[in-house]
């Protein structure tokens, strides 16, 4: 029987962390403290128009905005000449963002090029895919928050169990599932995805309870005994660690050893 690897990871998808961005990666023509007055006036995301950090980095949030009736052709002319990878570092949008047509778009802004960059996992993962290393025949389990339906991973999802009552799905489970097995952005786009939605909440003293996570691991171990060899779970991803002050830590460590 295959050994079961336990990966405790924290993945942040589609988030630009400027504190970790080496300053030398910014081109010289980019002002580290731009005014971005026009961006502030355009942003339609309540509470998330422009964020300027202490390090003077910035992000502009255009996710799901409708600019179809706007003329953006003269927007921040000083940004001309930037490559799309640099633009992607500060401009956030998604496939629900509606851009204006034709000459009403600024020449330096090419959303499709930026989207292509954003869908590349990096680390030469795409080169591995061309060699046939795609996760085929590997079962990958994720224990996380609620999971919405999404085209990135829906065809790879072979098992789902909701161990908590959720009114809304949160973004984290969708993010880690997409990074894991997403057809466009996934590291292992042909792996099988087993998903358990578990409770990751803390009490009023910020004490987390590892019990629900331990129970989810036990359920995956039981499930694994019933799976054929070519679909057995080889990896469990849990985006959470449990320190000494957290409830149920000793039981959590025991079930990890059992899984190994």
mmCIF file of C-alpha atoms in Angstrom:
data_model
loop_
_atom_site.group_PDB
_atom_site.id
_atom_site.type_symbol
_atom_site.label_atom_id
_atom_site.label_comp_id
_atom_site.label_asym_id
_atom_site.label_seq_id
_atom_site.Cartn_x
_atom_site.Cartn_y
_atom_site.Cartn_z
ATOM 1 C CA UNK A 1 0.000 0.000 0.000
ATOM 2 C CA UNK A 2 1.313 3.427 -0.855
ATOM 3 C CA UNK A 3 2.502 5.596 1.976
ATOM 4 C CA UNK A 4 0.278 8.548 2.573
ATOM 5 C CA UNK A 5 2.086 11.867 2.572
ATOM 6 C CA UNK A 6 0.698 14.711 4.653
ATOM 7 C CA UNK A 7 1.378 18.203 3.391
ATOM 8 C CA UNK A 8 0.501 21.137 5.620
ATOM 9 C CA UNK A 9 0.625 24.101 3.326
ATOM 10 C CA UNK A 10 -0.628 27.624 3.034
ATOM 11 C CA UNK A 11 -1.342 28.745 -0.522
ATOM 12 C CA UNK A 12 -2.287 32.238 -1.544
ATOM 13 C CA UNK A 13 -3.776 32.503 -5.033
ATOM 14 C CA UNK A 14 -4.078 35.656 -7.064
ATOM 15 C CA UNK A 15 -2.605 37.773 -4.285
ATOM 16 C CA UNK A 16 0.307 40.126 -4.845
ATOM 17 C CA UNK A 17 2.479 40.447 -1.757
ATOM 18 C CA UNK A 18 4.607 43.492 -2.327
ATOM 19 C CA UNK A 19 6.597 43.013 0.868
ATOM 20 C CA UNK A 20 8.205 39.977 -0.790
ATOM 21 C CA UNK A 21 8.687 41.591 -4.199
ATOM 22 C CA UNK A 22 12.379 42.493 -4.692
ATOM 23 C CA UNK A 23 12.584 46.179 -5.489
ATOM 24 C CA UNK A 24 15.017 45.597 -8.330
ATOM 25 C CA UNK A 25 12.340 43.676 -10.247
ATOM 26 C CA UNK A 26 10.388 46.882 -10.813
ATOM 27 C CA UNK A 27 11.476 48.675 -13.985
ATOM 28 C CA UNK A 28 13.119 52.058 -13.572
ATOM 29 C CA UNK A 29 10.297 53.881 -15.338
ATOM 30 C CA UNK A 30 7.786 52.794 -12.691
ATOM 31 C CA UNK A 31 7.283 55.454 -10.042
ATOM 32 C CA UNK A 32 7.282 53.663 -6.642
ATOM 33 C CA UNK A 33 4.668 56.146 -5.386
ATOM 34 C CA UNK A 34 2.289 56.828 -8.276
ATOM 35 C CA UNK A 35 -0.762 58.987 -7.713
ATOM 36 C CA UNK A 36 -3.176 56.663 -9.500
ATOM 37 C CA UNK A 37 -5.932 59.226 -9.128
ATOM 38 C CA UNK A 38 -7.673 57.942 -12.250
ATOM 39 C CA UNK A 39 -7.580 54.371 -10.983
ATOM 40 C CA UNK A 40 -9.149 55.419 -7.698
ATOM 41 C CA UNK A 41 -11.997 57.078 -9.529
ATOM 42 C CA UNK A 42 -12.647 54.008 -11.698
ATOM 43 C CA UNK A 43 -12.534 51.194 -9.177
ATOM 44 C CA UNK A 44 -15.960 49.700 -8.559
ATOM 45 C CA UNK A 45 -15.042 47.352 -5.708
ATOM 46 C CA UNK A 46 -16.487 48.784 -2.500
ATOM 47 C CA UNK A 47 -13.807 49.080 0.143
ATOM 48 C CA UNK A 48 -11.096 47.783 -2.187
ATOM 49 C CA UNK A 49 -10.289 50.590 -4.618
ATOM 50 C CA UNK A 50 -6.519 51.010 -4.216
ATOM 51 C CA UNK A 51 -4.230 49.606 -1.565
ATOM 52 C CA UNK A 52 -0.927 51.353 -0.921
ATOM 53 C CA UNK A 53 1.303 49.502 1.532
ATOM 54 C CA UNK A 54 4.007 50.851 3.799
ATOM 55 C CA UNK A 55 6.530 49.638 1.227
ATOM 56 C CA UNK A 56 4.850 51.935 -1.326
ATOM 57 C CA UNK A 57 3.660 49.021 -3.423
ATOM 58 C CA UNK A 58 0.101 49.090 -4.706
ATOM 59 C CA UNK A 59 -2.701 46.956 -6.068
ATOM 60 C CA UNK A 60 -5.777 48.054 -7.986
ATOM 61 C CA UNK A 61 -8.841 45.814 -7.798
ATOM 62 C CA UNK A 62 -10.919 45.605 -11.004
ATOM 63 C CA UNK A 63 -12.434 42.167 -10.372
ATOM 64 C CA UNK A 64 -15.917 41.785 -11.915
ATOM 65 C CA UNK A 65 -16.062 45.479 -12.878
ATOM 66 C CA UNK A 66 -17.958 46.703 -15.944
ATOM 67 C CA UNK A 67 -15.984 49.266 -17.943
ATOM 68 C CA UNK A 68 -17.799 48.641 -21.221
ATOM 69 C CA UNK A 69 -19.072 52.232 -21.371
ATOM 70 C CA UNK A 70 -15.820 53.836 -20.181
ATOM 71 C CA UNK A 71 -13.053 55.365 -22.263
ATOM 72 C CA UNK A 72 -9.784 54.184 -20.723
ATOM 73 C CA UNK A 73 -7.572 55.175 -23.657
ATOM 74 C CA UNK A 74 -5.875 57.998 -21.780
ATOM 75 C CA UNK A 75 -5.560 56.175 -18.471
ATOM 76 C CA UNK A 76 -2.236 56.788 -16.760
ATOM 77 C CA UNK A 77 -0.173 57.512 -19.866
ATOM 78 C CA UNK A 78 2.960 57.413 -17.716
ATOM 79 C CA UNK A 79 2.606 53.644 -17.468
ATOM 80 C CA UNK A 80 3.373 53.180 -21.145
ATOM 81 C CA UNK A 81 6.245 50.821 -21.876
ATOM 82 C CA UNK A 82 5.640 48.468 -18.965
ATOM 83 C CA UNK A 83 5.616 44.764 -19.766
ATOM 84 C CA UNK A 84 2.435 42.874 -18.959
ATOM 85 C CA UNK A 85 4.090 40.894 -16.156
ATOM 86 C CA UNK A 86 4.747 44.152 -14.329
ATOM 87 C CA UNK A 87 1.211 45.400 -14.974
ATOM 88 C CA UNK A 88 -0.106 42.100 -13.572
ATOM 89 C CA UNK A 89 1.767 42.796 -10.344
ATOM 90 C CA UNK A 90 -0.486 45.722 -9.460
ATOM 91 C CA UNK A 91 -3.708 45.236 -11.435
ATOM 92 C CA UNK A 92 -6.237 42.609 -10.321
ATOM 93 C CA UNK A 93 -9.124 41.550 -12.590
ATOM 94 C CA UNK A 94 -10.977 38.367 -13.512
ATOM 95 C CA UNK A 95 -12.877 36.859 -16.442
ATOM 96 C CA UNK A 96 -16.001 38.726 -15.321
ATOM 97 C CA UNK A 97 -14.302 42.103 -15.786
ATOM 98 C CA UNK A 98 -15.816 43.762 -18.882
ATOM 99 C CA UNK A 99 -13.352 45.971 -20.779
ATOM 100 C CA UNK A 100 -14.209 48.653 -23.376
ATOM 101 C CA UNK A 101 -13.800 47.816 -27.053
ATOM 102 C CA UNK A 102 -11.307 49.036 -29.621
ATOM 103 C CA UNK A 103 -9.481 52.323 -29.170
ATOM 104 C CA UNK A 104 -11.091 52.955 -25.788
ATOM 105 C CA UNK A 105 -8.501 50.651 -24.176
ATOM 106 C CA UNK A 106 -5.042 51.965 -23.223
ATOM 107 C CA UNK A 107 -2.325 50.558 -25.472
ATOM 108 C CA UNK A 108 -0.225 49.342 -22.545
ATOM 109 C CA UNK A 109 -3.050 47.238 -21.072
ATOM 110 C CA UNK A 110 -3.487 43.775 -22.649
ATOM 111 C CA UNK A 111 -5.822 41.733 -20.385
ATOM 112 C CA UNK A 112 -5.515 38.483 -22.351
ATOM 113 C CA UNK A 113 -1.715 38.528 -22.109
ATOM 114 C CA UNK A 114 -1.909 39.231 -18.382
ATOM 115 C CA UNK A 115 -4.457 36.433 -17.912
ATOM 116 C CA UNK A 116 -2.123 34.005 -19.701
ATOM 117 C CA UNK A 117 0.717 34.996 -17.378
ATOM 118 C CA UNK A 118 -1.538 34.554 -14.353
ATOM 119 C CA UNK A 119 -2.527 31.038 -15.427
ATOM 120 C CA UNK A 120 1.074 29.826 -15.618
ATOM 121 C CA UNK A 121 2.033 27.916 -12.443
ATOM 122 C CA UNK A 122 5.725 28.808 -12.792
ATOM 123 C CA UNK A 123 8.631 26.650 -11.528
ATOM 124 C CA UNK A 124 8.847 25.076 -15.025
ATOM 125 C CA UNK A 125 5.668 23.114 -14.270
ATOM 126 C CA UNK A 126 4.423 23.483 -17.852
ATOM 127 C CA UNK A 127 7.631 21.845 -19.107
ATOM 128 C CA UNK A 128 6.949 18.860 -16.847
ATOM 129 C CA UNK A 129 3.456 18.611 -18.300
ATOM 130 C CA UNK A 130 4.908 18.322 -21.823
ATOM 131 C CA UNK A 131 6.926 15.342 -20.545
ATOM 132 C CA UNK A 132 3.748 13.623 -19.389
ATOM 133 C CA UNK A 133 4.231 14.396 -15.687
ATOM 134 C CA UNK A 134 0.707 15.573 -14.938
ATOM 135 C CA UNK A 135 -0.366 13.733 -11.783
ATOM 136 C CA UNK A 136 -2.167 11.039 -13.780
ATOM 137 C CA UNK A 137 -3.023 8.057 -11.589
ATOM 138 C CA UNK A 138 -2.459 9.983 -8.350
ATOM 139 C CA UNK A 139 -5.140 10.698 -5.769
ATOM 140 C CA UNK A 140 -4.852 14.060 -4.016
ATOM 141 C CA UNK A 141 -7.038 14.949 -1.042
ATOM 142 C CA UNK A 142 -7.693 18.441 0.288
ATOM 143 C CA UNK A 143 -9.246 19.266 3.649
ATOM 144 C CA UNK A 144 -10.335 22.890 3.570
ATOM 145 C CA UNK A 145 -13.334 25.193 3.748
ATOM 146 C CA UNK A 146 -16.397 25.091 1.502
ATOM 147 C CA UNK A 147 -15.919 24.315 -2.180
ATOM 148 C CA UNK A 148 -17.978 26.014 -4.913
ATOM 149 C CA UNK A 149 -18.409 24.535 -8.377
ATOM 150 C CA UNK A 150 -15.697 25.742 -10.726
ATOM 151 C CA UNK A 151 -14.630 24.763 -14.227
ATOM 152 C CA UNK A 152 -10.938 24.607 -13.236
ATOM 153 C CA UNK A 153 -11.276 21.476 -11.082
ATOM 154 C CA UNK A 154 -14.831 20.186 -11.536
ATOM 155 C CA UNK A 155 -13.837 17.367 -13.906
ATOM 156 C CA UNK A 156 -11.137 16.140 -11.486
ATOM 157 C CA UNK A 157 -13.361 16.060 -8.403
ATOM 158 C CA UNK A 158 -14.210 12.410 -7.693
ATOM 159 C CA UNK A 159 -15.218 12.695 -4.029
ATOM 160 C CA UNK A 160 -16.743 15.497 -1.968
ATOM 161 C CA UNK A 161 -17.955 15.467 1.638
ATOM 162 C CA UNK A 162 -19.312 18.456 3.519
ATOM 163 C CA UNK A 163 -18.642 18.011 7.248
ATOM 164 C CA UNK A 164 -19.948 21.477 8.124
ATOM 165 C CA UNK A 165 -23.019 23.542 7.336
ATOM 166 C CA UNK A 166 -22.025 26.439 5.094
ATOM 167 C CA UNK A 167 -24.225 29.160 3.674
ATOM 168 C CA UNK A 168 -21.461 30.374 1.387
ATOM 169 C CA UNK A 169 -18.286 28.845 0.027
ATOM 170 C CA UNK A 170 -15.079 30.725 0.770
ATOM 171 C CA UNK A 171 -12.341 31.405 -1.734
ATOM 172 C CA UNK A 172 -9.526 29.381 -0.159
ATOM 173 C CA UNK A 173 -10.750 25.902 -1.041
ATOM 174 C CA UNK A 174 -11.327 26.927 -4.644
ATOM 175 C CA UNK A 175 -7.851 28.466 -4.793
ATOM 176 C CA UNK A 176 -5.930 25.462 -3.468
ATOM 177 C CA UNK A 177 -7.999 23.052 -5.581
ATOM 178 C CA UNK A 178 -7.292 25.088 -8.718
ATOM 179 C CA UNK A 179 -3.577 25.278 -7.972
ATOM 180 C CA UNK A 180 -3.546 21.527 -7.313
ATOM 181 C CA UNK A 181 -5.565 20.056 -10.204
ATOM 182 C CA UNK A 182 -6.893 22.991 -12.261
ATOM 183 C CA UNK A 183 -7.012 22.320 -15.987
ATOM 184 C CA UNK A 184 -5.371 25.681 -16.760
ATOM 185 C CA UNK A 185 -3.471 26.637 -13.609
ATOM 186 C CA UNK A 186 -2.979 23.275 -11.874
ATOM 187 C CA UNK A 187 0.338 21.714 -10.956
ATOM 188 C CA UNK A 188 -1.170 18.220 -11.406
ATOM 189 C CA UNK A 189 -4.097 18.714 -13.818
ATOM 190 C CA UNK A 190 -4.733 14.976 -14.273
ATOM 191 C CA UNK A 191 -4.721 13.962 -10.607
ATOM 192 C CA UNK A 192 -7.929 12.834 -8.900
ATOM 193 C CA UNK A 193 -9.293 15.296 -6.330
ATOM 194 C CA UNK A 194 -10.862 14.113 -3.071
ATOM 195 C CA UNK A 195 -12.247 16.984 -1.013
ATOM 196 C CA UNK A 196 -13.608 17.251 2.511
ATOM 197 C CA UNK A 197 -15.076 20.533 3.726
ATOM 198 C CA UNK A 198 -14.251 20.777 7.437
ATOM 199 C CA UNK A 199 -14.484 23.350 10.213
ATOM 200 C CA UNK A 200 -11.483 25.693 10.445
ATOM 201 C CA UNK A 201 -12.961 28.167 12.918
ATOM 202 C CA UNK A 202 -11.549 29.468 16.199
ATOM 203 C CA UNK A 203 -13.265 30.456 19.435
ATOM 204 C CA UNK A 204 -13.333 33.938 20.976
ATOM 205 C CA UNK A 205 -9.790 33.404 22.301
ATOM 206 C CA UNK A 206 -8.474 32.431 18.854
ATOM 207 C CA UNK A 207 -8.090 28.815 19.964
ATOM 208 C CA UNK A 208 -8.465 26.423 17.025
ATOM 209 C CA UNK A 209 -9.903 22.939 17.371
ATOM 210 C CA UNK A 210 -7.997 20.276 15.438
ATOM 211 C CA UNK A 211 -10.699 17.673 16.111
ATOM 212 C CA UNK A 212 -12.700 18.173 12.883
ATOM 213 C CA UNK A 213 -9.497 17.968 10.829
ATOM 214 C CA UNK A 214 -8.464 14.729 12.580
ATOM 215 C CA UNK A 215 -11.894 13.250 11.864
ATOM 216 C CA UNK A 216 -11.604 14.216 8.202
ATOM 217 C CA UNK A 217 -8.206 12.501 7.925
ATOM 218 C CA UNK A 218 -9.645 9.353 9.509
ATOM 219 C CA UNK A 219 -12.450 9.414 6.947
ATOM 220 C CA UNK A 220 -9.947 9.675 4.105
ATOM 221 C CA UNK A 221 -7.969 6.727 5.486
ATOM 222 C CA UNK A 222 -11.121 4.616 5.548
ATOM 223 C CA UNK A 223 -12.027 5.725 2.038
ATOM 224 C CA UNK A 224 -8.543 4.902 0.772
ATOM 225 C CA UNK A 225 -8.963 1.249 1.721
ATOM 226 C CA UNK A 226 -11.847 0.974 -0.744
ATOM 227 C CA UNK A 227 -10.123 2.647 -3.705
ATOM 228 C CA UNK A 228 -8.429 0.816 -6.601
ATOM 229 C CA UNK A 229 -4.643 1.117 -6.813
ATOM 230 C CA UNK A 230 -4.736 3.644 -9.650
ATOM 231 C CA UNK A 231 -6.958 6.022 -7.672
ATOM 232 C CA UNK A 232 -5.584 5.737 -4.148
ATOM 233 C CA UNK A 233 -4.887 8.941 -2.219
ATOM 234 C CA UNK A 234 -1.160 9.673 -2.063
ATOM 235 C CA UNK A 235 -1.251 13.190 -0.627
ATOM 236 C CA UNK A 236 -3.412 15.112 1.820
ATOM 237 C CA UNK A 237 -3.175 18.898 1.765
ATOM 238 C CA UNK A 238 -4.251 20.824 4.884
ATOM 239 C CA UNK A 239 -3.691 24.574 4.933
ATOM 240 C CA UNK A 240 -3.500 24.730 8.715
ATOM 241 C CA UNK A 241 -1.042 23.981 11.504
ATOM 242 C CA UNK A 242 -1.908 23.399 15.152
ATOM 243 C CA UNK A 243 0.332 24.673 17.977
ATOM 244 C CA UNK A 244 0.452 23.736 21.651
ATOM 245 C CA UNK A 245 -2.303 26.168 22.638
ATOM 246 C CA UNK A 246 -4.797 24.730 20.157
ATOM 247 C CA UNK A 247 -7.421 22.181 21.163
ATOM 248 C CA UNK A 248 -7.038 18.567 20.023
ATOM 249 C CA UNK A 249 -3.407 18.879 18.959
ATOM 250 C CA UNK A 250 -2.254 15.574 20.488
ATOM 251 C CA UNK A 251 -5.015 13.668 18.683
ATOM 252 C CA UNK A 252 -4.139 15.475 15.472
ATOM 253 C CA UNK A 253 -0.488 14.389 15.729
ATOM 254 C CA UNK A 254 -1.551 10.798 16.378
ATOM 255 C CA UNK A 255 -3.732 10.642 13.298
ATOM 256 C CA UNK A 256 -0.901 12.138 11.233
ATOM 257 C CA UNK A 257 1.379 9.319 12.346
ATOM 258 C CA UNK A 258 -1.328 6.811 11.510
ATOM 259 C CA UNK A 259 -1.663 8.306 8.040
ATOM 260 C CA UNK A 260 2.071 8.172 7.431
#
